[in-house]
Coordinates of N, CA and C in Angstrom, one line a residue:
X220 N 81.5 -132.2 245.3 CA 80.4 -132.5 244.4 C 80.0 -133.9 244.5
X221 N 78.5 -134.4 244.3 CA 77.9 -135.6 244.6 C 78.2 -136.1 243.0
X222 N 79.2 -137.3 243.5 CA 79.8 -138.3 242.6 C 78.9 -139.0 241.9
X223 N 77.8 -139.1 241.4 CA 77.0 -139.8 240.4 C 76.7 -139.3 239.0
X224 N 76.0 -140.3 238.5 CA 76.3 -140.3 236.9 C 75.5 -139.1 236.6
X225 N 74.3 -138.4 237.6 CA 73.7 -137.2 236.7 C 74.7 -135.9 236.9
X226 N 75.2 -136.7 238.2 CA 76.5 -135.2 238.1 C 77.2 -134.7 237.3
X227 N 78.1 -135.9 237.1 CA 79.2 -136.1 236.0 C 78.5 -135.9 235.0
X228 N 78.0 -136.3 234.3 CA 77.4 -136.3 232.7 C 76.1 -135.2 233.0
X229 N 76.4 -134.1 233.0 CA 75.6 -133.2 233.3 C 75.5 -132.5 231.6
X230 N 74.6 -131.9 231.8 CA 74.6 -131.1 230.4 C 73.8 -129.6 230.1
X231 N 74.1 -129.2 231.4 CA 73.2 -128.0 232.0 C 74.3 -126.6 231.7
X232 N 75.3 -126.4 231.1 CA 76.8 -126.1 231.3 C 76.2 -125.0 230.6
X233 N 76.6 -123.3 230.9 CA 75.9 -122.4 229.9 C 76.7 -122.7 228.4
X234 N 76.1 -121.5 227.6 CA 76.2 -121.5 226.6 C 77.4 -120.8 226.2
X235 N 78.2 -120.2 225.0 CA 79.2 -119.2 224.9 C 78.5 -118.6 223.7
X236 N 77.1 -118.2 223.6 CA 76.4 -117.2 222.0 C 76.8 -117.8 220.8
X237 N 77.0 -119.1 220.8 CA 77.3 -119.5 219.4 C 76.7 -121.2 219.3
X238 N 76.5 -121.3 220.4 CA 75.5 -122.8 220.2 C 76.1 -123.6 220.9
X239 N 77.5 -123.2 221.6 CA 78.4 -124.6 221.8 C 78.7 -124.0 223.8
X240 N 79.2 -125.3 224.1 CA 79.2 -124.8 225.8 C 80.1 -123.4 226.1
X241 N 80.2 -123.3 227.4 CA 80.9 -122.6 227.5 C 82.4 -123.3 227.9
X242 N 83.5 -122.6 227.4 CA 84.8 -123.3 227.5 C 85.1 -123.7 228.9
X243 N 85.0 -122.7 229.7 CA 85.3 -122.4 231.0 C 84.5 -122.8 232.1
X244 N 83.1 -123.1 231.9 CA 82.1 -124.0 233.0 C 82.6 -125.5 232.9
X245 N 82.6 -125.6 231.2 CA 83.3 -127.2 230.8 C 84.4 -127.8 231.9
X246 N 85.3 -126.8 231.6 CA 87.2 -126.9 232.2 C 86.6 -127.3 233.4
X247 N 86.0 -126.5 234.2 CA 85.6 -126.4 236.0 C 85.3 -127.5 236.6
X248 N 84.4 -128.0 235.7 CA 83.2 -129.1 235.9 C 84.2 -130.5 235.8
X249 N 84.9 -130.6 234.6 CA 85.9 -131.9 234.3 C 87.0 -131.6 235.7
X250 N 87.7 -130.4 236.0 CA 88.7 -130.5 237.2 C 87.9 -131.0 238.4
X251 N 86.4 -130.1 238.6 CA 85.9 -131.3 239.7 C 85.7 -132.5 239.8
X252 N 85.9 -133.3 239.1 CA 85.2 -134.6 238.9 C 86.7 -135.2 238.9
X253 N 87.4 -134.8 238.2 CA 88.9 -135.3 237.9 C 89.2 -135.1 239.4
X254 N 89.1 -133.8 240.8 CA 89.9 -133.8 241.5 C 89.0 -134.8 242.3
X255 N 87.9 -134.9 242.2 CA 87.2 -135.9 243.3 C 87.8 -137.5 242.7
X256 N 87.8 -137.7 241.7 CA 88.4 -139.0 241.5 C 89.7 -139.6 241.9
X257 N 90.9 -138.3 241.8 CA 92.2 -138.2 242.6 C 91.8 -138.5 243.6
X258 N 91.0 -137.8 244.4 CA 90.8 -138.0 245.7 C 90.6 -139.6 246.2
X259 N 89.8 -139.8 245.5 CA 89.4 -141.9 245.7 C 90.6 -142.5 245.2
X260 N 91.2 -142.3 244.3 CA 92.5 -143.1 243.9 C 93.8 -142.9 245.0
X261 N 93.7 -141.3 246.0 CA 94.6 -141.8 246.5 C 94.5 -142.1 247.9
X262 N 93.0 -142.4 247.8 CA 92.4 -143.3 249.2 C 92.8 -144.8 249.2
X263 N 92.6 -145.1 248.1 CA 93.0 -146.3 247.6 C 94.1 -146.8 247.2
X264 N 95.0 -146.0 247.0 CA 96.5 -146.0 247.1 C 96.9 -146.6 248.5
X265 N 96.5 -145.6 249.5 CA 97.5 -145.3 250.8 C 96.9 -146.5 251.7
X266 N 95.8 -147.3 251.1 CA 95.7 -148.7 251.9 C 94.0 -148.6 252.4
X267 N 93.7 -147.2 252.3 CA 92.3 -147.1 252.9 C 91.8 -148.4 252.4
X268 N 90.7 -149.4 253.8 CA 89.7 -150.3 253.2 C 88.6 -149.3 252.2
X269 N 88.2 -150.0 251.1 CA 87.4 -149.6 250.3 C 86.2 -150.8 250.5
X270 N 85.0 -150.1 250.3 CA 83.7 -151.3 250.5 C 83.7 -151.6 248.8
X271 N 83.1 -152.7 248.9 CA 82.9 -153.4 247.3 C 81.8 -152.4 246.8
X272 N 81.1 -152.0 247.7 CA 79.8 -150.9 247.0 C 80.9 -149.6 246.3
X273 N 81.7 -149.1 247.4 CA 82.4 -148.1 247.0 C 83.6 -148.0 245.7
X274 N 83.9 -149.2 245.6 CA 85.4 -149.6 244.5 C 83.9 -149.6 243.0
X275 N 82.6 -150.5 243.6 CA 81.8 -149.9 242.2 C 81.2 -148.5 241.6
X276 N 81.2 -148.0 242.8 CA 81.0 -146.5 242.8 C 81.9 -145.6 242.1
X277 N 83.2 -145.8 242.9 CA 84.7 -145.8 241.9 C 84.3 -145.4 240.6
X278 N 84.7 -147.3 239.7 CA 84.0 -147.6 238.8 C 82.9 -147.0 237.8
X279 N 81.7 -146.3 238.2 CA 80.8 -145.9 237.7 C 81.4 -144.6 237.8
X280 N 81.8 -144.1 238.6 CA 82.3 -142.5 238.7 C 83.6 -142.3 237.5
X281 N 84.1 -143.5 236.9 CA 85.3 -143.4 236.1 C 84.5 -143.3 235.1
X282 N 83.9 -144.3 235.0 CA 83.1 -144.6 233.5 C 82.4 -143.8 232.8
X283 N 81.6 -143.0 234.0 CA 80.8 -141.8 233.9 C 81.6 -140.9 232.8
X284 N 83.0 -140.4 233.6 CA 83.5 -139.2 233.6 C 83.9 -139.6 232.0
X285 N 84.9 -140.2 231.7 CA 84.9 -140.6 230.3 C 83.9 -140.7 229.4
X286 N 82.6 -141.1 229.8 CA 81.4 -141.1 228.8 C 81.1 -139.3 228.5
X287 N 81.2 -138.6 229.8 CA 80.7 -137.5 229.9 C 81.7 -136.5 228.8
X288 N 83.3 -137.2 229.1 CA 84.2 -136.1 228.0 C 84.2 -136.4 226.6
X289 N 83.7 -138.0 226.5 CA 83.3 -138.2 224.6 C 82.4 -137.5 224.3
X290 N 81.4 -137.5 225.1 CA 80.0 -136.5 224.3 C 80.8 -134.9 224.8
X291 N 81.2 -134.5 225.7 CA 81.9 -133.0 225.7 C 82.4 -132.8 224.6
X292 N 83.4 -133.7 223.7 CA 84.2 -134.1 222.9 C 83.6 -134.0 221.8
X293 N 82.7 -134.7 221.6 CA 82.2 -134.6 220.3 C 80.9 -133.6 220.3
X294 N 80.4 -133.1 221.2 CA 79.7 -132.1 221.0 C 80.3 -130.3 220.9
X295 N 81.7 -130.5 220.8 CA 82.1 -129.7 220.7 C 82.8 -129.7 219.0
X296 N 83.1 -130.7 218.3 CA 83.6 -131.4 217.0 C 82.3 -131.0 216.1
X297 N 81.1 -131.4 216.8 CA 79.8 -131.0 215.9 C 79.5 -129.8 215.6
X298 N 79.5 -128.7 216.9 CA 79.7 -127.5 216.9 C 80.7 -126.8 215.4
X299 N 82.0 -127.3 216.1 CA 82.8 -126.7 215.1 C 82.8 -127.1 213.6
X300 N 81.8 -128.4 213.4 CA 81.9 -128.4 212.0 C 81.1 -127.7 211.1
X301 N 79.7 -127.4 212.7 CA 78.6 -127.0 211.8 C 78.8 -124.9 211.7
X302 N 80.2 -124.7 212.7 CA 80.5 -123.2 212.4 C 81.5 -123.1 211.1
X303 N 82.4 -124.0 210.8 CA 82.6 -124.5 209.2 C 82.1 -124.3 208.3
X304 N 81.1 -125.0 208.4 CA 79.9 -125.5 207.0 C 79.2 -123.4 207.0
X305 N 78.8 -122.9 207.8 CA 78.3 -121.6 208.1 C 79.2 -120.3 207.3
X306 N 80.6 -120.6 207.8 CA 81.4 -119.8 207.2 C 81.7 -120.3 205.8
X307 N 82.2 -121.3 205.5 CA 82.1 -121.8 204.2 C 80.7 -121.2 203.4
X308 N 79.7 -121.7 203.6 CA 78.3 -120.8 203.4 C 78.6 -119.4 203.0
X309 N 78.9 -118.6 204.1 CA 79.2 -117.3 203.9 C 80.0 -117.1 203.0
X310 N 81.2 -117.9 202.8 CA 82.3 -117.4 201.9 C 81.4 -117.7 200.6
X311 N 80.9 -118.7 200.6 CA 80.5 -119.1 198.9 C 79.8 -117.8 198.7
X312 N 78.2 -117.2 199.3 CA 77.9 -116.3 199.2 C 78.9 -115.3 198.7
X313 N 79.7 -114.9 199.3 CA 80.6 -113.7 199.3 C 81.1 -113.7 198.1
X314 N 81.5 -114.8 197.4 CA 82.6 -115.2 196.5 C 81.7 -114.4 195.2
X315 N 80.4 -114.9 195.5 CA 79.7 -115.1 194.4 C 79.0 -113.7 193.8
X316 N 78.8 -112.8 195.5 CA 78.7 -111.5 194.8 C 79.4 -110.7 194.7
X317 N 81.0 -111.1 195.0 CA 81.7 -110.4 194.0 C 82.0 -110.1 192.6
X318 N 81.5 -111.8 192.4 CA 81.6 -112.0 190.9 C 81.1 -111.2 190.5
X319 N 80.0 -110.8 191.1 CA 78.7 -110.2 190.0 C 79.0 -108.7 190.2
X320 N 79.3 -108.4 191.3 CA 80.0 -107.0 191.4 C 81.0 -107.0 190.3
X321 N 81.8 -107.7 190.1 CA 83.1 -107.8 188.7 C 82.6 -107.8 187.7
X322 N 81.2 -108.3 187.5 CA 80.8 -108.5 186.2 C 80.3 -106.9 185.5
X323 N 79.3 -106.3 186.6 CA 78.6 -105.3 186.7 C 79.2 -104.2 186.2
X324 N 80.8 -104.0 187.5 CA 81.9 -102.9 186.9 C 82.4 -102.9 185.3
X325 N 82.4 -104.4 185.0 CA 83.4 -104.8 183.6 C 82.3 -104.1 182.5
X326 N 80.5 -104.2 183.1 CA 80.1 -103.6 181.9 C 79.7 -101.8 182.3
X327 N 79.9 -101.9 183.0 CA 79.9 -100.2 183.3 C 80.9 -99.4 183.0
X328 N 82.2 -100.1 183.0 CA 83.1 -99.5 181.9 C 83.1 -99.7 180.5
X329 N 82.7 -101.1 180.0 CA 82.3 -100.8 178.6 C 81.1 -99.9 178.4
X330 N 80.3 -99.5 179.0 CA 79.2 -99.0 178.8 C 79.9 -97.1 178.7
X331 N 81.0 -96.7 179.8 CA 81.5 -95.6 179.3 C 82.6 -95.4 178.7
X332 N 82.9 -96.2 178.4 CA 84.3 -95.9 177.0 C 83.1 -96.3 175.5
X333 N 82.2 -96.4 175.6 CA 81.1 -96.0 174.1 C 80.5 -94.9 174.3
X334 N 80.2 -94.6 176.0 CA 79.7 -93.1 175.6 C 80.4 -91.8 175.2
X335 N 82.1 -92.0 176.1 CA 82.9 -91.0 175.6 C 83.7 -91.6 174.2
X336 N 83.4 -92.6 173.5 CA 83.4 -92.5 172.3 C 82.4 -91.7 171.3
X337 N 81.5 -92.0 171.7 CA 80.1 -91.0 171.0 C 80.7 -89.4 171.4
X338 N 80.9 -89.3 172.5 CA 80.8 -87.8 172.8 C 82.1 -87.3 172.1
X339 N 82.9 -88.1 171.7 CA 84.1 -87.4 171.1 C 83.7 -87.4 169.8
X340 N 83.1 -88.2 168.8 CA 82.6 -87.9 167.5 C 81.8 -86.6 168.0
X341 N 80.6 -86.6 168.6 CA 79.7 -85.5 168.4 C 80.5 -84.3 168.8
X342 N 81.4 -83.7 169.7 CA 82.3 -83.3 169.9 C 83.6 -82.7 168.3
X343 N 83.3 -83.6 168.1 CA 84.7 -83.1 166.5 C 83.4 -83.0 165.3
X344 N 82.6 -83.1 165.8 CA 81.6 -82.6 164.3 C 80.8 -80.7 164.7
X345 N 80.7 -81.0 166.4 CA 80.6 -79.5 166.3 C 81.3 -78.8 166.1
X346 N 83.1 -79.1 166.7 CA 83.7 -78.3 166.4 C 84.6 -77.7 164.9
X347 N 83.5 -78.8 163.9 CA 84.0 -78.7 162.6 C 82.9 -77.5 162.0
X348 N 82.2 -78.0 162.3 CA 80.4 -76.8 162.2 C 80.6 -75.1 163.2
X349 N 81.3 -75.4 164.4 CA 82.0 -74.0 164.6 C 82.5 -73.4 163.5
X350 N 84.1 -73.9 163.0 CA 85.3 -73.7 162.4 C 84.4 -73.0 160.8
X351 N 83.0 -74.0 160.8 CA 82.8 -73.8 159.4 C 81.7 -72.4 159.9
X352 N 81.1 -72.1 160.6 CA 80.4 -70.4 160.9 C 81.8 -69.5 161.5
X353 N 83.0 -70.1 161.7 CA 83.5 -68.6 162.0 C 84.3 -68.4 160.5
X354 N 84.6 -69.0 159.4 CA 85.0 -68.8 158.5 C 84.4 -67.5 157.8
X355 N 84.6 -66.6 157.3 CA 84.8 -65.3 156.8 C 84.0 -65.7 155.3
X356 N 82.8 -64.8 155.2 CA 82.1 -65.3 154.1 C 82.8 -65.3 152.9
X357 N 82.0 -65.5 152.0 CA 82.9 -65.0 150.6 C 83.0 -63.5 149.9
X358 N 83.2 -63.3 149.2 CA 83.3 -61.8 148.7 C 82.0 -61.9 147.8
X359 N 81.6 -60.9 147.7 CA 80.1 -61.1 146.9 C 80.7 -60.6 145.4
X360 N 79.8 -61.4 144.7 CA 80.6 -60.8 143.2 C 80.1 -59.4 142.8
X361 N 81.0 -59.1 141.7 CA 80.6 -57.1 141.5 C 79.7 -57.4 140.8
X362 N 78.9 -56.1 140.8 CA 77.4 -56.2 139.8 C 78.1 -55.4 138.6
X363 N 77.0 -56.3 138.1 CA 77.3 -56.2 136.4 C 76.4 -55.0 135.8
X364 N 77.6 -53.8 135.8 CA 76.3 -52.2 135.4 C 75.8 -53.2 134.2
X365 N 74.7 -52.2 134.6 CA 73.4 -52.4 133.4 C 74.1 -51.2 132.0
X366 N 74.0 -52.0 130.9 CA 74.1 -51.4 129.7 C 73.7 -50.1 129.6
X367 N 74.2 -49.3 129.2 CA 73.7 -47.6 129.2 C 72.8 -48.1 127.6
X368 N 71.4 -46.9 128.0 CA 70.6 -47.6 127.2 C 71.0 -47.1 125.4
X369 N 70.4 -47.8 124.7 CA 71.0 -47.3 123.2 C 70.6 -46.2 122.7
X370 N 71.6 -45.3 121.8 CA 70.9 -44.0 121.7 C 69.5 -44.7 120.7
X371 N 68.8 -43.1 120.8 CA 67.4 -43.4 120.3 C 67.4 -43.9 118.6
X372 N 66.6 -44.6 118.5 CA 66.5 -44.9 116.8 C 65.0 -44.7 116.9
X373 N 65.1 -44.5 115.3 CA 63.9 -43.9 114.5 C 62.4 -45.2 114.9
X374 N 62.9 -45.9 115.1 CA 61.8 -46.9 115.4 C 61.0 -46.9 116.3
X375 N 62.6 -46.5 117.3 CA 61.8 -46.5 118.7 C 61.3 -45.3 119.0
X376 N 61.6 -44.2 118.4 CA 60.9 -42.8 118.4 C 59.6 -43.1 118.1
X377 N 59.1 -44.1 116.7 CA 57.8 -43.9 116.2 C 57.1 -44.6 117.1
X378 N 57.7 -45.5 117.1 CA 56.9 -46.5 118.3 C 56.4 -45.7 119.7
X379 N 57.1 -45.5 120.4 CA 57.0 -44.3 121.5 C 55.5 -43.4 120.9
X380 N 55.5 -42.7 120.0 CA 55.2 -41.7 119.4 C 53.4 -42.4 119.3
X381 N 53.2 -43.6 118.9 CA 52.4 -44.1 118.3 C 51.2 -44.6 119.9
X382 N 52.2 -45.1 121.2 CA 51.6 -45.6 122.3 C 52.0 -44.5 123.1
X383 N 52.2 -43.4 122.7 CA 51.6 -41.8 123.3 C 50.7 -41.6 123.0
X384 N 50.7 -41.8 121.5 CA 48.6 -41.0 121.4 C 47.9 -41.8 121.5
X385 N 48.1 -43.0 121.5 CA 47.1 -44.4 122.3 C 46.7 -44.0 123.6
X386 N 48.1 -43.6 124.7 CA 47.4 -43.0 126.0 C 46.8 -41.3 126.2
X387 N 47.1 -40.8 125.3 CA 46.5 -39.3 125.4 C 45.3 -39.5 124.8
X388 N 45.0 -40.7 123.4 CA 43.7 -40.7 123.2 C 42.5 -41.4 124.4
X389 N 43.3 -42.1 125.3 CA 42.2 -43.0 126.1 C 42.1 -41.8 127.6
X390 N 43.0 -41.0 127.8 CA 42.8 -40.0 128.6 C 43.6 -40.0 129.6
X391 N 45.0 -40.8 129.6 CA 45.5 -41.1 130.3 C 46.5 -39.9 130.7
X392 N 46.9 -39.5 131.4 CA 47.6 -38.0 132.2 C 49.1 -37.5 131.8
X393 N 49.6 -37.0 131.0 CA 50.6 -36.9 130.7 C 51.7 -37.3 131.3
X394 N 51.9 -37.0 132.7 CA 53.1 -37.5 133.5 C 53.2 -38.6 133.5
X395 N 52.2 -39.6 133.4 CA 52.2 -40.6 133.4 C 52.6 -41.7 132.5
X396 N 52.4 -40.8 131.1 CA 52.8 -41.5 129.8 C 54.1 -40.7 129.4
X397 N 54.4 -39.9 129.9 CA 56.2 -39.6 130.4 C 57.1 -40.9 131.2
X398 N 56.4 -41.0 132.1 CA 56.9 -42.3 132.5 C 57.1 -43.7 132.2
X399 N 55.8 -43.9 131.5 CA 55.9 -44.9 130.7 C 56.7 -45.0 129.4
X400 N 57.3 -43.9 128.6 CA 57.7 -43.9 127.9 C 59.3 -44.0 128.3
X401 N 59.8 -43.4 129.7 CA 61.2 -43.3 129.8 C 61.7 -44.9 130.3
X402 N 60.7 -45.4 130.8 CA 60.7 -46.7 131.2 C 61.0 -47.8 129.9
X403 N 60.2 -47.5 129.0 CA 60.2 -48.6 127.8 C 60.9 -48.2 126.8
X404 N 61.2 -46.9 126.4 CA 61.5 -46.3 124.8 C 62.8 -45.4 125.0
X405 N 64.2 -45.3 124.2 CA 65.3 -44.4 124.3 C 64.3 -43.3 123.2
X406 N 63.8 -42.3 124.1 CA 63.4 -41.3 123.4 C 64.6 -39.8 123.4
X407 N 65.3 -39.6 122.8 CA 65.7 -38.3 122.5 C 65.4 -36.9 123.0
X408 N 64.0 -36.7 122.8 CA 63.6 -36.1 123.0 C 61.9 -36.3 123.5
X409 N 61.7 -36.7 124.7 CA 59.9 -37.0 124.9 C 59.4 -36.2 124.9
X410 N 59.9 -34.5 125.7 CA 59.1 -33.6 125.6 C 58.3 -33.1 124.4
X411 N 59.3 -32.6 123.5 CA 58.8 -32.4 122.3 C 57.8 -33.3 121.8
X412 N 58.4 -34.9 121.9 CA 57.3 -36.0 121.1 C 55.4 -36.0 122.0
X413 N 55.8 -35.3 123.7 CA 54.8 -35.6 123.8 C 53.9 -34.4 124.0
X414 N 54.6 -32.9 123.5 CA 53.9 -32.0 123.1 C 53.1 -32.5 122.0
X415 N 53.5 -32.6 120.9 CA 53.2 -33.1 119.4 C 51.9 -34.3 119.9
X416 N 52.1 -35.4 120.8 CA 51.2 -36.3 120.6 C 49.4 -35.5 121.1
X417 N 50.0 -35.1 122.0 CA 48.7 -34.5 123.2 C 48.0 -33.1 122.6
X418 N 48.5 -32.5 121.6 CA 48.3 -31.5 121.1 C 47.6 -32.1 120.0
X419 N 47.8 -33.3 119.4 CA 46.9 -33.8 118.2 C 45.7 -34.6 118.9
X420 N 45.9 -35.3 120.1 CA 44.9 -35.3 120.8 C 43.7 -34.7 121.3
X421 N 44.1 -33.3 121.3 CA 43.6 -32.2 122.0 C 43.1 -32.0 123.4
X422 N 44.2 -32.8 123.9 CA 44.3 -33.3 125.5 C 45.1 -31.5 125.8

């Protein structure tokens, strides 16, 4: 590789999908430059003349390479802080909707331990309102006979007697004032009373 400073401090090195070089072009590129500079050092070692242009060439090729691994160096430091700062980012996000996921659950269980609270009152009140329709009615109370009516008295004969020929005099039908009479009056005997009335009528 041609030993100058655009060589060495190149910055053309692909990418690895995350913004920072690739590890492996990096590695390649510093062993070339590292093995070309062995190479001059052990030119220079073993006695080779070296030209004063070349020992500065040297020189600039050293200086280079070191300039070139501080910025590799620290462009790789920058990288990693700023995939730091990103994940940190993420984690805070993360952190944070969990919370609110925790918060959400904490009220969605209070929210059903009041409903199957409710549903257990409404629950023991119907089954109180069952218990009370299958309960067996009560016994109805006995009827109270009706008084057997009183035997007849003379009152109630005349009385009878008096609103018989009221209706036989207005024309009202015998059977009818038979009926009204057994309905209102203990008559003894109606037939008789309402021969006698209807006959003075002359119904």
């Amino acid at each position: 590789m041609a030993l100058d400073r655009q060589s060495i401090a190149r910055r053309d090195f692909p990418t690895d999908g995350h913004g920072g070089y690739d590890r492996a072009a990096v590695d390649a590129h510093l062993d070339a430059v590292a093995a070309e500079v062995a190479e001059l050092e052990r030119r220079a070692a073993s006695g080779a003349p070296l030209s004063e242009q070349a020992g500065a060439q040297v020189r600039a090729i050293v200086e280079a390479a070191e300039r070139g691994a501080r910025d590799i160096r620290a462009a790789a430091e920058a990288d990693a802080r700023e995939r730091v700062a990103h994940v940190t980012e993420a984690a805070d996000r993360l952190r944070a909707r969990l919370d609110q996921l925790e918060a959400d659950v904490t009220g969605l269980l209070g929210a059903l331990r009041d409903g199957a609270a409710r549903l257990h009152d409404e629950l023991g009140a119907a089954e109180a309102l069952a218990d009370e329709l299958r309960a067996p009615a009560s016994e109805p109370e006995p009827e109270v006979a009706a008084p057997a009516p009183a035997a007849a008295s003379g009152a109630d004969a005349e009385a009878a007697r008096i609103v018989a020929l009221d209706m036989a005099l207005s024309g009202t039908p015998r059977a009818e004032t038979d009926r009204y009479l057994a309905e209102h009056y203990a008559v003894a005997d109606r037939e008789a009373l309402l021969d006698e009335v209807y006959a003075a009528a002359g119904a």
